[in-house]
mmCIF file of C-alpha atoms in Angstrom:
data_model
loop_
_atom_site.group_PDB
_atom_site.id
_atom_site.type_symbol
_atom_site.label_atom_id
_atom_site.label_comp_id
_atom_site.label_asym_id
_atom_site.label_seq_id
_atom_site.Cartn_x
_atom_site.Cartn_y
_atom_site.Cartn_z
ATOM 1 C CA MET A 1 81.619 -56.745 124.590
ATOM 2 C CA ASN A 2 82.892 -58.287 121.199
ATOM 3 C CA LEU A 3 85.757 -57.612 119.200
ATOM 4 C CA LEU A 4 84.346 -55.091 117.404
ATOM 5 C CA GLU A 5 82.492 -53.377 119.838
ATOM 6 C CA ARG A 6 85.774 -52.867 121.894
ATOM 7 C CA TYR A 7 87.110 -51.318 118.939
ATOM 8 C CA GLN A 8 84.754 -48.686 118.815
ATOM 9 C CA VAL A 9 85.107 -48.301 122.279
ATOM 10 C CA LEU A 10 88.952 -47.864 122.653
ATOM 11 C CA LYS A 11 88.720 -45.429 119.458
ATOM 12 C CA LYS A 12 86.332 -43.187 120.716
ATOM 13 C CA ASP A 13 87.748 -42.860 124.496
ATOM 14 C CA PHE A 14 91.368 -42.591 123.073
ATOM 15 C CA LYS A 15 92.660 -38.814 123.553
ATOM 16 C CA SER A 16 96.008 -38.138 121.905
ATOM 17 C CA SER A 17 95.954 -34.914 123.775
ATOM 18 C CA SER A 18 95.542 -36.428 127.500
ATOM 19 C CA GLU A 19 98.531 -36.859 129.643
ATOM 20 C CA HIS A 20 96.505 -39.757 131.451
ATOM 21 C CA PHE A 21 93.162 -41.118 130.736
ATOM 22 C CA THR A 22 91.504 -44.476 131.590
ATOM 23 C CA PHE A 23 89.656 -46.628 129.030
ATOM 24 C CA GLY A 24 87.654 -48.600 131.583
ATOM 25 C CA GLU A 25 87.772 -52.087 132.793
ATOM 26 C CA GLY A 26 90.961 -51.524 134.688
ATOM 27 C CA VAL A 27 93.057 -50.113 131.693
ATOM 28 C CA ASP A 28 95.127 -46.958 131.675
ATOM 29 C CA CYS A 29 96.805 -44.884 129.319
ATOM 30 C CA THR A 30 99.705 -42.709 129.956
ATOM 31 C CA MET A 31 101.142 -40.666 127.617
ATOM 32 C CA CYS A 32 105.081 -40.119 127.848
ATOM 33 C CA SER A 33 107.513 -37.395 126.163
ATOM 34 C CA PHE A 34 110.523 -38.824 124.284
ATOM 35 C CA LYS A 35 113.851 -36.914 123.060
ATOM 36 C CA SER A 36 115.792 -38.504 120.282
ATOM 37 C CA ASP A 37 119.684 -38.540 120.581
ATOM 38 C CA PHE A 38 120.013 -39.668 117.107
ATOM 39 C CA ASP A 39 120.881 -37.150 114.106
ATOM 40 C CA PHE A 40 121.457 -37.191 109.944
ATOM 41 C CA ALA A 41 122.758 -34.761 107.507
ATOM 42 C CA PRO A 42 120.313 -33.764 104.907
ATOM 43 C CA LEU A 43 119.812 -35.640 102.078
ATOM 44 C CA HIS A 44 119.708 -34.045 98.603
ATOM 45 C CA ASN A 45 118.403 -34.879 95.505
ATOM 46 C CA CYS A 46 118.117 -33.211 91.342
ATOM 47 C CA ALA A 47 114.921 -34.654 90.688
ATOM 48 C CA SER A 48 112.375 -32.457 88.849
ATOM 49 C CA LEU A 49 109.512 -32.281 90.913
ATOM 50 C CA THR A 50 106.784 -29.650 92.538
ATOM 51 C CA GLU A 51 107.440 -27.823 94.969
ATOM 52 C CA LYS A 52 105.046 -29.557 97.589
ATOM 53 C CA GLU A 53 106.598 -32.831 96.097
ATOM 54 C CA GLN A 54 110.337 -31.287 97.159
ATOM 55 C CA THR A 55 108.544 -30.482 100.778
ATOM 56 C CA ILE A 56 108.147 -33.955 101.045
ATOM 57 C CA LEU A 57 111.415 -34.947 100.617
ATOM 58 C CA SER A 58 113.225 -32.483 102.422
ATOM 59 C CA GLU A 59 111.221 -33.126 105.712
ATOM 60 C CA ASP A 60 114.085 -33.601 108.001
ATOM 61 C CA GLY A 61 111.886 -34.045 111.255
ATOM 62 C CA ARG A 62 113.151 -31.788 113.295
ATOM 63 C CA GLY A 63 110.428 -31.192 115.471
ATOM 64 C CA GLU A 64 107.744 -33.906 115.758
ATOM 65 C CA ASN A 65 110.250 -36.733 114.749
ATOM 66 C CA TYR A 66 112.826 -35.825 117.614
ATOM 67 C CA ASN A 67 110.538 -34.565 120.487
ATOM 68 C CA PHE A 68 107.193 -36.620 120.649
ATOM 69 C CA SER A 69 105.173 -39.057 122.897
ATOM 70 C CA TYR A 70 104.608 -42.236 122.742
ATOM 71 C CA LEU A 71 101.709 -44.319 124.965
ATOM 72 C CA VAL A 72 101.969 -46.810 127.784
ATOM 73 C CA PHE A 73 98.696 -48.679 128.960
ATOM 74 C CA SER A 74 98.635 -50.535 132.115
ATOM 75 C CA SER A 75 96.381 -52.088 134.431
ATOM 76 C CA ILE A 76 98.160 -51.534 137.669
ATOM 77 C CA GLY A 77 97.206 -48.269 138.493
ATOM 78 C CA LYS A 78 97.654 -44.428 138.402
ATOM 79 C CA ASN A 79 101.172 -43.802 140.037
ATOM 80 C CA LYS A 80 102.612 -47.378 140.066
ATOM 81 C CA LYS A 81 105.296 -48.884 138.840
ATOM 82 C CA ASN A 82 104.988 -52.450 136.769
ATOM 83 C CA ASN A 83 107.794 -54.657 136.393
ATOM 84 C CA LYS A 84 107.073 -55.982 133.166
ATOM 85 C CA ALA A 85 106.877 -54.189 129.771
ATOM 86 C CA ILE A 86 106.039 -54.764 126.283
ATOM 87 C CA ILE A 87 106.920 -53.041 123.817
ATOM 88 C CA MET A 88 104.657 -52.699 120.580
ATOM 89 C CA LEU A 89 106.070 -52.176 117.170
ATOM 90 C CA HIS A 90 103.793 -51.139 114.123
ATOM 91 C CA GLY A 91 103.883 -51.337 110.494
ATOM 92 C CA LEU A 92 104.986 -49.403 107.641
ATOM 93 C CA ASN A 93 103.214 -46.165 106.699
ATOM 94 C CA GLU A 94 101.086 -46.298 109.804
ATOM 95 C CA ARG A 95 100.085 -42.810 110.746
ATOM 96 C CA SER A 96 97.628 -43.896 113.582
ATOM 97 C CA TRP A 97 97.415 -46.071 116.578
ATOM 98 C CA ASP A 98 93.725 -46.963 115.855
ATOM 99 C CA LYS A 99 94.110 -50.260 114.654
ATOM 100 C CA TYR A 100 96.464 -51.352 117.466
ATOM 101 C CA LEU A 101 94.499 -50.030 120.543
ATOM 102 C CA THR A 102 92.909 -53.281 120.684
ATOM 103 C CA TRP A 103 96.034 -55.462 120.343
ATOM 104 C CA ALA A 104 97.194 -53.383 122.904
ATOM 105 C CA TYR A 105 94.553 -53.226 125.457
ATOM 106 C CA GLN A 106 94.325 -57.418 124.644
ATOM 107 C CA LEU A 107 97.846 -57.907 126.199
ATOM 108 C CA VAL A 108 97.679 -55.548 129.142
ATOM 109 C CA LYS A 109 94.459 -57.518 129.967
ATOM 110 C CA LEU A 110 96.088 -61.144 129.451
ATOM 111 C CA THR A 111 99.553 -60.479 130.578
ATOM 112 C CA GLY A 112 99.277 -58.018 133.499
ATOM 113 C CA SER A 113 102.601 -56.276 131.296
ATOM 114 C CA SER A 114 102.207 -52.222 130.860
ATOM 115 C CA VAL A 115 102.125 -52.310 126.921
ATOM 116 C CA ILE A 116 104.456 -49.253 125.027
ATOM 117 C CA LEU A 117 103.139 -48.249 122.007
ATOM 118 C CA PHE A 118 106.403 -46.762 120.531
ATOM 119 C CA PRO A 119 105.990 -44.937 117.073
ATOM 120 C CA ILE A 120 108.929 -45.744 114.591
ATOM 121 C CA ALA A 121 110.464 -42.702 113.151
ATOM 122 C CA PHE A 122 108.835 -40.582 110.720
ATOM 123 C CA HIS A 123 105.223 -42.511 111.533
ATOM 124 C CA ILE A 124 102.510 -41.724 113.264
ATOM 125 C CA ASN A 125 102.748 -38.745 115.812
ATOM 126 C CA ARG A 126 106.655 -38.467 114.490
ATOM 127 C CA SER A 127 105.378 -37.413 110.846
ATOM 128 C CA PRO A 128 103.692 -34.299 109.745
ATOM 129 C CA LEU A 129 100.249 -34.144 109.970
ATOM 130 C CA LYS A 130 100.004 -32.596 106.128
ATOM 131 C CA TRP A 131 101.167 -36.670 105.150
ATOM 132 C CA SER A 132 97.912 -37.324 106.488
ATOM 133 C CA ASN A 133 95.777 -34.795 104.924
ATOM 134 C CA PRO A 134 93.451 -36.618 102.463
ATOM 135 C CA ARG A 135 93.222 -33.044 100.363
ATOM 136 C CA GLU A 136 96.479 -32.367 100.131
ATOM 137 C CA MET A 137 97.828 -35.792 99.671
ATOM 138 C CA ASN A 138 95.081 -36.614 96.985
ATOM 139 C CA GLN A 139 96.751 -33.750 94.833
ATOM 140 C CA LEU A 140 100.313 -35.078 95.217
ATOM 141 C CA SER A 141 98.469 -38.665 94.202
ATOM 142 C CA GLY A 142 96.952 -37.362 91.094
ATOM 143 C CA LEU A 143 100.653 -35.566 89.557
ATOM 144 C CA ARG A 144 102.012 -39.251 90.496
ATOM 145 C CA ARG A 145 99.438 -41.094 88.505
ATOM 146 C CA LYS A 146 99.546 -38.473 85.915
ATOM 147 C CA ASN A 147 103.377 -38.060 85.483
ATOM 148 C CA SER A 148 104.959 -41.504 86.492
ATOM 149 C CA GLY A 149 101.892 -43.854 85.283
ATOM 150 C CA VAL A 150 101.710 -45.457 89.004
ATOM 151 C CA GLU A 151 98.599 -47.279 88.963
ATOM 152 C CA ASN A 152 98.691 -47.862 92.836
ATOM 153 C CA SER A 153 98.852 -44.462 93.969
ATOM 154 C CA THR A 154 96.915 -43.099 96.645
ATOM 155 C CA PHE A 155 96.882 -40.005 99.085
ATOM 156 C CA VAL A 156 97.709 -43.046 101.603
ATOM 157 C CA ASN A 157 101.162 -44.051 100.515
ATOM 158 C CA VAL A 158 102.390 -41.235 98.228
ATOM 159 C CA ALA A 159 104.340 -39.213 101.134
ATOM 160 C CA LEU A 160 106.039 -42.708 101.782
ATOM 161 C CA SER A 161 106.578 -43.741 98.074
ATOM 162 C CA LEU A 162 108.077 -40.180 96.969
ATOM 163 C CA ARG A 163 110.460 -40.350 99.717
ATOM 164 C CA MET A 164 111.316 -44.048 98.825
ATOM 165 C CA GLN A 165 111.796 -43.772 95.364
ATOM 166 C CA TYR A 166 113.868 -40.291 95.360
ATOM 167 C CA THR A 167 115.890 -40.711 99.017
ATOM 168 C CA PRO A 168 115.683 -44.607 99.765
ATOM 169 C CA GLU A 169 118.683 -43.624 102.106
ATOM 170 C CA MET A 170 115.566 -42.719 104.786
ATOM 171 C CA PHE A 171 114.510 -46.588 105.271
ATOM 172 C CA PRO A 172 117.750 -47.696 106.713
ATOM 173 C CA ILE A 173 118.369 -43.989 108.294
ATOM 174 C CA SER A 174 114.480 -44.262 110.121
ATOM 175 C CA GLY A 175 115.122 -47.531 110.973
ATOM 176 C CA ILE A 176 118.509 -46.837 112.630
ATOM 177 C CA GLN A 177 116.923 -43.897 114.238
ATOM 178 C CA THR A 178 114.327 -46.043 115.717
ATOM 179 C CA TYR A 179 116.824 -48.800 117.094
ATOM 180 C CA PHE A 180 118.737 -46.168 119.274
ATOM 181 C CA ASP A 181 115.386 -44.698 120.178
ATOM 182 C CA LEU A 182 114.703 -48.260 121.703
ATOM 183 C CA VAL A 183 117.970 -48.598 123.055
ATOM 184 C CA LYS A 184 117.580 -45.401 124.900
ATOM 185 C CA LEU A 185 114.084 -46.439 126.149
ATOM 186 C CA VAL A 186 115.028 -49.906 127.432
ATOM 187 C CA TRP A 187 118.297 -48.372 128.878
ATOM 188 C CA LEU A 188 115.949 -45.939 130.724
ATOM 189 C CA ILE A 189 113.463 -48.399 132.075
ATOM 190 C CA LYS A 190 115.938 -51.254 133.102
ATOM 191 C CA ALA A 191 118.064 -48.054 134.847
ATOM 192 C CA GLY A 192 114.946 -47.421 136.994
ATOM 193 C CA ARG A 193 114.609 -43.924 135.279
ATOM 194 C CA HIS A 194 110.951 -44.402 133.849
ATOM 195 C CA GLU A 195 108.536 -42.938 136.241
ATOM 196 C CA LEU A 196 106.115 -46.039 134.995
ATOM 197 C CA PHE A 197 108.740 -48.818 135.216
ATOM 198 C CA GLN A 198 110.865 -50.750 138.065
ATOM 199 C CA THR A 199 114.365 -51.521 137.918
ATOM 200 C CA ASN A 200 115.186 -53.996 135.820
ATOM 201 C CA SER A 201 111.759 -54.779 134.083
ATOM 202 C CA GLN A 202 111.471 -57.289 131.999
ATOM 203 C CA THR A 203 111.142 -55.561 128.531
ATOM 204 C CA ASN A 204 109.552 -57.910 125.822
ATOM 205 C CA ILE A 205 108.549 -57.103 122.456
ATOM 206 C CA PHE A 206 105.165 -57.730 120.331
ATOM 207 C CA ALA A 207 106.184 -56.979 116.857
ATOM 208 C CA TYR A 208 104.039 -56.587 113.719
ATOM 209 C CA SER A 209 105.130 -56.057 109.934
ATOM 210 C CA ILE A 210 108.456 -54.093 109.580
ATOM 211 C CA GLY A 211 108.207 -53.537 113.229
ATOM 212 C CA ALA A 212 109.212 -57.434 113.359
ATOM 213 C CA LEU A 213 112.150 -56.745 111.229
ATOM 214 C CA LEU A 214 113.287 -54.330 113.912
ATOM 215 C CA ALA A 215 112.486 -56.996 116.618
ATOM 216 C CA GLU A 216 115.075 -59.023 115.183
ATOM 217 C CA ILE A 217 117.676 -56.737 114.619
ATOM 218 C CA LEU A 218 117.496 -55.614 118.389
ATOM 219 C CA LEU A 219 117.786 -59.406 119.553
ATOM 220 C CA ILE A 220 120.449 -60.290 117.113
ATOM 221 C CA ALA A 221 122.638 -57.101 118.068
ATOM 222 C CA ASN A 222 121.466 -57.233 121.627
ATOM 223 C CA PRO A 223 122.897 -53.550 122.001
ATOM 224 C CA ALA A 224 124.482 -53.036 125.642
ATOM 225 C CA SER A 225 123.238 -56.785 126.649
ATOM 226 C CA LEU A 226 119.788 -55.201 126.724
ATOM 227 C CA PHE A 227 118.034 -57.829 125.087
ATOM 228 C CA SER A 228 119.697 -60.931 126.653
ATOM 229 C CA GLY A 229 116.823 -62.456 127.901
ATOM 230 C CA GLU A 230 114.236 -60.558 126.468
ATOM 231 C CA ARG A 231 111.587 -62.349 123.993
ATOM 232 C CA ALA A 232 109.676 -60.879 120.907
ATOM 233 C CA PHE A 233 106.608 -62.188 118.944
ATOM 234 C CA LEU A 234 106.605 -61.500 115.204
ATOM 235 C CA PHE A 235 103.109 -61.204 114.034
ATOM 236 C CA CYS A 236 102.893 -61.022 110.055
ATOM 237 C CA GLY A 237 106.882 -60.507 110.117
ATOM 238 C CA GLY A 238 110.054 -61.786 110.203
ATOM 239 C CA ALA A 239 111.001 -62.330 106.582
ATOM 240 C CA THR A 240 114.541 -60.804 105.236
ATOM 241 C CA ILE A 241 113.596 -57.499 103.714
ATOM 242 C CA ASP A 242 114.101 -58.398 100.104
ATOM 243 C CA LYS A 243 111.141 -61.156 100.560
ATOM 244 C CA MET A 244 108.523 -58.702 101.573
ATOM 245 C CA ASN A 245 106.470 -56.961 98.715
ATOM 246 C CA GLY A 246 105.732 -53.402 100.078
ATOM 247 C CA SER A 247 103.948 -52.564 96.716
ATOM 248 C CA SER A 248 100.478 -51.440 98.151
ATOM 249 C CA ARG A 249 97.621 -48.593 98.350
ATOM 250 C CA ALA A 250 98.450 -48.609 102.103
ATOM 251 C CA ILE A 251 102.410 -48.672 102.269
ATOM 252 C CA MET A 252 103.829 -47.842 98.832
ATOM 253 C CA ASP A 253 102.951 -47.709 95.207
ATOM 254 C CA LYS A 254 104.912 -50.064 92.675
ATOM 255 C CA LEU A 255 107.360 -47.821 91.427
ATOM 256 C CA ALA A 256 108.708 -46.628 94.577
ATOM 257 C CA ALA A 257 108.852 -50.165 95.918
ATOM 258 C CA LYS A 258 110.979 -51.142 92.636
ATOM 259 C CA HIS A 259 113.322 -48.081 93.761
ATOM 260 C CA LEU A 260 113.473 -48.749 97.210
ATOM 261 C CA SER A 261 114.464 -52.575 96.381
ATOM 262 C CA SER A 262 117.309 -51.821 93.970
ATOM 263 C CA TYR A 263 118.474 -49.821 96.749
ATOM 264 C CA LEU A 264 118.725 -52.020 99.051
ATOM 265 C CA GLN A 265 120.695 -54.864 96.497
ATOM 266 C CA ARG A 266 123.418 -52.681 96.335
ATOM 267 C CA ASP A 267 125.875 -52.637 98.928
ATOM 268 C CA CYS A 268 124.447 -49.379 100.375
ATOM 269 C CA GLN A 269 126.176 -47.225 103.106
ATOM 270 C CA VAL A 270 124.539 -44.549 105.192
ATOM 271 C CA ASN A 271 126.911 -44.580 108.453
ATOM 272 C CA ASN A 272 128.712 -41.598 107.231
ATOM 273 C CA LEU A 273 125.275 -39.763 107.491
ATOM 274 C CA ILE A 274 124.604 -40.572 110.838
ATOM 275 C CA THR A 275 125.449 -38.562 113.881
ATOM 276 C CA LEU A 276 125.526 -40.242 117.662
ATOM 277 C CA PRO A 277 125.914 -39.363 120.737
ATOM 278 C CA TYR A 278 129.493 -40.499 122.038
ATOM 279 C CA TYR A 279 128.055 -43.180 124.173
ATOM 280 C CA LEU A 280 126.305 -44.908 121.682
ATOM 281 C CA SER A 281 128.851 -44.573 118.603
ATOM 282 C CA PRO A 282 130.537 -48.027 119.350
ATOM 283 C CA LEU A 283 127.186 -49.349 119.245
ATOM 284 C CA LEU A 284 126.323 -48.566 115.328
ATOM 285 C CA PRO A 285 128.444 -51.019 113.649
ATOM 286 C CA LYS A 286 126.690 -54.138 115.398
ATOM 287 C CA ALA A 287 123.425 -52.390 114.453
ATOM 288 C CA TRP A 288 124.356 -51.833 111.208
ATOM 289 C CA GLU A 289 125.946 -55.248 110.758
ATOM 290 C CA SER A 290 122.854 -56.974 112.030
ATOM 291 C CA PHE A 291 120.387 -54.945 109.248
ATOM 292 C CA GLN A 292 122.764 -55.998 106.535
ATOM 293 C CA LEU A 293 121.960 -59.524 107.917
ATOM 294 C CA MET A 294 118.631 -59.158 107.572
ATOM 295 C CA SER A 295 118.342 -57.201 104.314
ATOM 296 C CA SER A 296 118.844 -59.789 101.897
ATOM 297 C CA SER A 297 118.173 -63.813 101.914
ATOM 298 C CA GLU A 298 120.869 -63.982 99.141
ATOM 299 C CA GLY A 299 124.160 -62.926 100.914
ATOM 300 C CA ASN A 300 125.584 -64.060 104.114
ATOM 301 C CA THR A 301 123.299 -66.811 104.631
ATOM 302 C CA ALA A 302 125.536 -68.659 107.242
ATOM 303 C CA ASN A 303 125.905 -65.840 109.412
ATOM 304 C CA ARG A 304 122.226 -64.687 109.213
ATOM 305 C CA GLU A 305 121.082 -68.186 109.737
ATOM 306 C CA LYS A 306 123.669 -68.753 113.251
ATOM 307 C CA ALA A 307 122.508 -65.278 114.075
ATOM 308 C CA LEU A 308 118.951 -66.403 113.885
ATOM 309 C CA GLY A 309 119.817 -69.638 115.461
ATOM 310 C CA LYS A 310 121.055 -68.171 118.468
ATOM 311 C CA ILE A 311 117.782 -66.154 119.299
ATOM 312 C CA THR A 312 115.799 -69.145 118.258
ATOM 313 C CA GLU A 313 114.541 -69.570 122.016
ATOM 314 C CA GLN A 314 113.510 -65.822 122.194
ATOM 315 C CA ILE A 315 111.122 -65.584 119.149
ATOM 316 C CA LYS A 316 107.867 -66.887 117.905
ATOM 317 C CA THR A 317 106.449 -66.040 115.010
ATOM 318 C CA ILE A 318 102.856 -66.090 113.583
ATOM 319 C CA GLY A 319 102.176 -65.281 110.047
ATOM 320 C CA MET A 320 98.794 -65.752 107.886
ATOM 321 C CA SER A 321 98.116 -67.039 104.414
ATOM 322 C CA PHE A 322 96.591 -64.169 103.246
ATOM 323 C CA ASP A 323 99.459 -62.012 103.468
ATOM 324 C CA SER A 324 100.448 -60.824 99.995
ATOM 325 C CA VAL A 325 103.143 -58.243 101.744
ATOM 326 C CA ILE A 326 105.006 -60.419 104.247
ATOM 327 C CA PRO A 327 103.995 -63.954 102.650
ATOM 328 C CA ALA A 328 104.073 -67.313 104.266
ATOM 329 C CA ASP A 329 107.055 -68.454 102.316
ATOM 330 C CA ALA A 330 109.132 -65.427 103.015
ATOM 331 C CA ILE A 331 108.582 -65.812 106.498
ATOM 332 C CA ALA A 332 109.517 -69.644 106.174
ATOM 333 C CA ASN A 333 112.565 -68.773 103.743
ATOM 334 C CA THR A 334 113.948 -66.423 106.591
ATOM 335 C CA LEU A 335 113.144 -68.491 109.639
ATOM 336 C CA LYS A 336 113.168 -72.294 108.652
ATOM 337 C CA GLY A 337 111.090 -74.040 111.079
ATOM 338 C CA ASN A 338 110.684 -71.313 113.963
ATOM 339 C CA TYR A 339 107.224 -70.144 112.836
ATOM 340 C CA ARG A 340 103.345 -70.677 112.147
ATOM 341 C CA ILE A 341 100.941 -70.050 109.545
ATOM 342 C CA ILE A 342 97.457 -69.565 110.368
ATOM 343 C CA SER A 343 94.916 -69.592 107.364
ATOM 344 C CA PRO A 344 91.237 -68.269 107.768
ATOM 345 C CA ASN A 345 88.371 -68.604 105.817
ATOM 346 C CA TYR A 346 87.846 -64.598 105.971
ATOM 347 C CA PRO A 347 89.423 -61.969 103.400
ATOM 348 C CA GLY A 348 92.092 -60.258 105.280
ATOM 349 C CA SER A 349 94.925 -59.007 104.299
ATOM 350 C CA HIS A 350 98.284 -57.829 105.962
ATOM 351 C CA GLU A 351 97.074 -54.552 106.447
ATOM 352 C CA VAL A 352 93.808 -55.525 107.614
ATOM 353 C CA PRO A 353 94.672 -58.655 109.739
ATOM 354 C CA PHE A 354 91.074 -58.364 111.640
ATOM 355 C CA PRO A 355 88.671 -57.269 109.715
ATOM 356 C CA TYR A 356 86.111 -56.108 112.379
ATOM 357 C CA ASN A 357 83.477 -55.173 110.126
ATOM 358 C CA GLU A 358 83.325 -58.021 108.006
ATOM 359 C CA SER A 359 79.973 -59.226 109.706
ATOM 360 C CA PRO A 360 79.640 -63.038 107.785
ATOM 361 C CA TYR A 361 83.042 -63.642 109.626
ATOM 362 C CA ALA A 362 82.824 -61.599 112.572
ATOM 363 C CA GLU A 363 83.054 -64.935 114.900
ATOM 364 C CA GLU A 364 85.969 -66.219 112.983
ATOM 365 C CA VAL A 365 87.738 -62.906 113.137
ATOM 366 C CA GLU A 366 87.420 -63.043 117.042
ATOM 367 C CA GLN A 367 88.565 -66.516 117.221
ATOM 368 C CA ILE A 368 91.533 -66.033 115.397
ATOM 369 C CA PHE A 369 92.569 -62.469 117.033
ATOM 370 C CA ASN A 370 91.819 -64.425 120.151
ATOM 371 C CA THR A 371 94.096 -67.357 119.204
ATOM 372 C CA ILE A 372 96.965 -64.850 118.416
ATOM 373 C CA PHE A 373 96.620 -63.004 121.306
ATOM 374 C CA TYR A 374 96.621 -65.849 123.808
ATOM 375 C CA GLU A 375 99.514 -67.253 122.254
ATOM 376 C CA ALA A 376 101.517 -63.969 122.034
ATOM 377 C CA ALA A 377 100.158 -63.565 125.941
ATOM 378 C CA SER A 378 101.778 -66.769 126.750
ATOM 379 C CA PHE A 379 105.017 -66.499 125.490
ATOM 380 C CA LEU A 380 105.477 -62.909 126.850
ATOM 381 C CA ALA A 381 103.868 -62.831 129.996
#
């Protein structure tokens, strides 16, 4: 079965409403529930916007963002516990797991690890369904193009664009929430309190795009020493935030990217907006310090290089030459020599690194896919 056929089968068999199902060839998927212990103060803005636009901005995620499910792919059989986990972290503005099904499946087959597909705060099933509704979002995108003159506004990126322009604080807040959700998840696994994993299971990370930034922050901060011996494979990521170009029809529009960049260049502080349980509060300063280290390439250079130097053996990074969102030179600027850039001949992009439907290039796409995932599996197994 080639890569396109595998993708089509996995997408067809994927049942997001089922607690347990099989993909065949010995790979099962289990749906696990999660409750976030994080909270933040409501944000307010004085922008003159329509009621629908204000609804996007005021979404606090009290429902799906705090109580949600995540997926675990496994090949060891139902009701059995694995001693190896790989947490898969996705990219910015993702609303579906579709792209990642083949990635997770391949890692399970190659490593024997159980792969956890864990959603970032306000993404995928942690975001309102209407954010993915083409009809509703097209109306908002049309308003944005008309009133703000934004050329690359789309129904895909308009929800995130509105939030990043008018409430850019949500970028670090969502990141810190996901950080502490992952701290809780890994603690549950290592404490033997997860139904699918043995006590002290190895818990590595496969991180793509903005997920790679989150993985770096986790390894640098090493909360409660949970990540002391863990590894992270970074794909199409690893650069500081200021070297990324988030302006994309699939991520956020140009105006939103400009506002977010301007916000992050200031000495932004969101600590006072965050509420954590007493046992997690002592971990917040280090988390925020690590986030700031990775926010800008201009300041804290010595401290950032020292921090990244300490985790050099724990990370492996591959970028793509056609990537314009997190370009090769951005990765090089941040990681110095600790990375590799692949230069395919096929017309890929950051958002679609493996264009399965590009039939003239199908063989090369599959070859590059296998090269990357064999390398990831070798590092994370």
